[in-house]
Structures are given as C-alpha cells and as structure tokens.
Amino acid sequence: MSGPLGDVLEDPSVRVVVCCGAGGVGKTTTAAALGVRAARQGRRVVVLTIDPSRRLAQALGADPSSSEPHPVAGLVGDGSPGSLDVLVLDMRRTFDDLVRQHAGPHRAAAILGHPLYESLSTSLAGTQEYMAVERIGQLREEMTRTGRWDLLVVDTPPSRSALEFLDAPARLGRFLDGRLLRVLSAPARAGGRLGRKVAGQGVALGRGVVSAVLGPSLVGDVQTLLGALDTVLGGFRERADATYAALTSPTTAWVVVGAPDDASVVESRRLLARLADDEVRPRALVVNRVVRATSTVGTGEALAAADAVETDLGRAALAVHVERTRRARRHASVLRTLRDLVADEQVPVVVVPDSPHDADDVQALDELAHHLVR
C-alpha cells in the first residue's frame, strides 16, 4: 500500500514535484530517489538538481557541463514506458542561453562580450534563483510541447529560506525598477526626442552624482549593458510569473524536507508559513536520518553495565548504544514537535531511518525511495 508520496508519484495530474528545505538535510537525494521510483513505475521523469555531490552525480550519470537533460542509462528495462533524465543547473550557462534566446544574435553578441557581463551574471543577488525559475519554466514548456516527460522533479536551490526562488520575479522587478538602475539606464530606455529630453531633465543630476562616484567611463559601460539586457530581463518577469502560477497550482506537489534537529523545526515552520501565504499545502513533510531506539535498555542501565564490563571492546559497544539511545530520544522529541506543527494542515510526516551509507548510487536511492513512498 502506497503512502502519501507514493500516491503523488502515481497521480498523472501531478506534473511537478518540488523538494524544498535547508541545505544538508538530504533534499537532493530525496528528489533523486523520487525520480528513480517514478521512472521505475512507468513515468517519464526529468530531475532538475542543484549542485549534487560528485558521487551522486556519477550515480545518476549527471554531466554538469551539459546544458540539456540526459538519460540515466540502465535504470528501467526494455519495453518499460518509464525513463529518467537528469539536468544539473548551470547558472551561468542558463543565463547565457537566456540572452541568446531572447536578445537576437547581434545584441546577444554585444551582451556576452561586454566586459561587465560576467560580473553581473554571476554577482547579481539571487541570480541562481532567477535561473532556477527560468529553467523550470523551460522544462515545463518542453513537457507540454513535446511530451518528452510527464513529471518534473525539482531540487530547489540551497538558499537562506529555501524558497527564495519563488520571490525571484518580485525581487527582480524591484531591482529593475530601482532608482539607481533607472538613473543609470535612462538614456537607453528613453524613446524619441521628447523622451530623451524628459529623461535628461529628470535624471541628469542623479547621473552626475553617480558619474562622480563611479567614473563616467564605468557609467557608460553600465548604461550600454543595461540597455542591451532590458529586453531579456523584462521578459523574464513575465515568464517567471507564469512559472510561479504553475508552481502554486494543484498540478505541483510540494515536499518539505528536514532533519530531526531543532534547526530543522525552525526552518520547517518558516517554509510551511511561506507556502501557506501562497495557499499551498505540502503533500508531505519528510524527515531524513531519523535514529530509532533499538533496545529497551535505558542509558542509565547501559552506563552501569559498562562499568562492569572488563574489555575495552565491550565498553565501547555499550557507549555506542548509550549515544544512539540518546539520539533516538532527541529525534523522537523533534518528530513529536514536527507532527504537532503540521497537524492542523493535515500534512503527513514521512520518516526515513538513518542509514550508515550515503545514497550515492542507484541501489541506495531505491532503498531511500522505499522508505519515502511506503
């Protein structure tokens, strides 16, 4: 019998699964495991992941240098309708492709060759989140246009709130509409003689101050670059709004991923509140690496027994048991808190037991998927 995440993977109306959570909680491996399980169940899956570990990338056959999804070989047998493709997000390459696609050949060449472009494309606050939204939109469009995939699994960028990419359209809008940016880009944006006259009257003083601080040559370079990028970034806002609408619709299933510690409780509370603002109810809260008590012997009894044991090996074994029991109690307490946290929203909690091995090959991902979907 399938659990809540098994039902998600089996539901053909679910087109996107988004795994969100803080860094270091197993979010990437959770996304990969769900992708593997969905492919084995017959779905045509593409997993968009952000900076996976090297061994996990190797297990999936991920090529960080490729800008296109590529198949994971040997995952499903011949005749199976299922498939799994994987794509590692390359922020800079995505930005470059975005420029080429929307700026036209001549303007694209001018942008990509501009001396300030590399700095802007890699240093602009939130660039990774902007490009994640852009790539999600591109993959969704290809799903609709070609039918190559019927499920997209997204590993969200590791960021402070883990949902910053949802705010990318609004933040980019504030950046593009900011006073300093309007001062710098006014000559490129103003149209016609009257527009240039009004713009000149309105921003001449501000531009003069900025030129005095940055230097007229740098200001001129910035104006040229922003003028060329205006079409690209302006179109991004419209595309990002469409992606945002899709990600907050019933066709998208959100999975909050956490760990059994106090920091995860704080982060999960923040994530759930942020999703509630968008009227989104997660389909599950996954808690990875949970230690369960393996014995009814308490820590006090084990410590007393350790004093009576004569061998170093025996004392070491009992010490390990004591530490594991303590961890199990802490984890049980955190799980109670997390279940109380999502009780009102009726979000199921999926517990994944701790494993001595990293999920860095397909067999380990299969094992993880078993715990996720049961």
PDB file of N, CA and C in Angstrom, residues 170-186 189 203 226 237:
ATOM      1  N   ALA A 170       9.452  39.066  -8.113  1.00  0.00           N
ATOM      2  CA  ALA A 170       9.240  40.332  -7.409  1.00  0.00           C
ATOM      3  C   ALA A 170      10.568  41.022  -7.119  1.00  0.00           C
ATOM      4  N   ARG A 171      11.596  40.236  -6.726  1.00  0.00           N
ATOM      5  CA  ARG A 171      12.877  40.844  -6.406  1.00  0.00           C
ATOM      6  C   ARG A 171      13.549  41.416  -7.646  1.00  0.00           C
ATOM      7  N   LEU A 172      13.417  40.696  -8.761  1.00  0.00           N
ATOM      8  CA  LEU A 172      13.994  41.216  -9.991  1.00  0.00           C
ATOM      9  C   LEU A 172      13.258  42.477 -10.429  1.00  0.00           C
ATOM     10  N   GLY A 173      11.941  42.481 -10.227  1.00  0.00           N
ATOM     11  CA  GLY A 173      11.190  43.684 -10.560  1.00  0.00           C
ATOM     12  C   GLY A 173      11.654  44.878  -9.748  1.00  0.00           C
ATOM     13  N   ARG A 174      11.894  44.663  -8.444  1.00  0.00           N
ATOM     14  CA  ARG A 174      12.376  45.765  -7.613  1.00  0.00           C
ATOM     15  C   ARG A 174      13.753  46.232  -8.065  1.00  0.00           C
ATOM     16  N   PHE A 175      14.583  45.260  -8.497  1.00  0.00           N
ATOM     17  CA  PHE A 175      15.910  45.627  -8.984  1.00  0.00           C
ATOM     18  C   PHE A 175      15.810  46.476 -10.256  1.00  0.00           C
ATOM     19  N   LEU A 176      14.973  46.012 -11.206  1.00  0.00           N
ATOM     20  CA  LEU A 176      14.869  46.725 -12.476  1.00  0.00           C
ATOM     21  C   LEU A 176      14.224  48.089 -12.316  1.00  0.00           C
ATOM     22  N   ASP A 177      13.349  48.218 -11.322  1.00  0.00           N
ATOM     23  CA  ASP A 177      12.646  49.478 -11.110  1.00  0.00           C
ATOM     24  C   ASP A 177      13.320  50.367 -10.071  1.00  0.00           C
ATOM     25  N   GLY A 178      14.454  49.924  -9.528  1.00  0.00           N
ATOM     26  CA  GLY A 178      15.140  50.698  -8.504  1.00  0.00           C
ATOM     27  C   GLY A 178      15.620  52.040  -9.020  1.00  0.00           C
ATOM     28  N   ARG A 179      15.712  53.000  -8.101  1.00  0.00           N
ATOM     29  CA  ARG A 179      16.061  54.365  -8.508  1.00  0.00           C
ATOM     30  C   ARG A 179      17.431  54.433  -9.156  1.00  0.00           C
ATOM     31  N   LEU A 180      18.436  53.760  -8.560  1.00  0.00           N
ATOM     32  CA  LEU A 180      19.777  53.825  -9.120  1.00  0.00           C
ATOM     33  C   LEU A 180      19.806  53.226 -10.517  1.00  0.00           C
ATOM     34  N   LEU A 181      19.109  52.101 -10.705  1.00  0.00           N
ATOM     35  CA  LEU A 181      19.113  51.467 -12.010  1.00  0.00           C
ATOM     36  C   LEU A 181      18.418  52.343 -13.038  1.00  0.00           C
ATOM     37  N   ARG A 182      17.340  53.025 -12.637  1.00  0.00           N
ATOM     38  CA  ARG A 182      16.650  53.913 -13.566  1.00  0.00           C
ATOM     39  C   ARG A 182      17.534  55.092 -13.950  1.00  0.00           C
ATOM     40  N   VAL A 183      18.308  55.579 -13.010  1.00  0.00           N
ATOM     41  CA  VAL A 183      19.226  56.676 -13.316  1.00  0.00           C
ATOM     42  C   VAL A 183      20.276  56.239 -14.327  1.00  0.00           C
ATOM     43  N   LEU A 184      20.825  55.038 -14.098  1.00  0.00           N
ATOM     44  CA  LEU A 184      21.892  54.563 -14.968  1.00  0.00           C
ATOM     45  C   LEU A 184      21.391  54.209 -16.360  1.00  0.00           C
ATOM     46  N   SER A 185      20.175  53.640 -16.435  1.00  0.00           N
ATOM     47  CA  SER A 185      19.706  53.132 -17.721  1.00  0.00           C
ATOM     48  C   SER A 185      18.782  54.097 -18.442  1.00  0.00           C
ATOM     49  N   ALA A 186      18.552  55.274 -17.893  1.00  0.00           N
ATOM     50  CA  ALA A 186      17.603  56.212 -18.503  1.00  0.00           C
ATOM     51  C   ALA A 186      17.903  56.510 -19.952  1.00  0.00           C
ATOM     52  N   ARG A 189      16.683  53.650 -22.092  1.00  0.00           N
ATOM     53  CA  ARG A 189      15.259  53.342 -22.041  1.00  0.00           C
ATOM     54  C   ARG A 189      14.396  54.452 -22.625  1.00  0.00           C
ATOM     55  N   VAL A 203      16.876  62.986 -14.720  1.00  0.00           N
ATOM     56  CA  VAL A 203      17.921  62.191 -14.091  1.00  0.00           C
ATOM     57  C   VAL A 203      19.313  62.767 -14.243  1.00  0.00           C
ATOM     58  N   LEU A 226      22.990  47.575 -19.619  1.00  0.00           N
ATOM     59  CA  LEU A 226      21.599  47.537 -19.154  1.00  0.00           C
ATOM     60  C   LEU A 226      20.629  47.769 -20.296  1.00  0.00           C
ATOM     61  N   ARG A 237      10.498  38.562 -16.253  1.00  0.00           N
ATOM     62  CA  ARG A 237       9.451  38.767 -15.253  1.00  0.00           C
ATOM     63  C   ARG A 237       8.149  38.113 -15.678  1.00  0.00           C
TER      64      ARG A 237
END
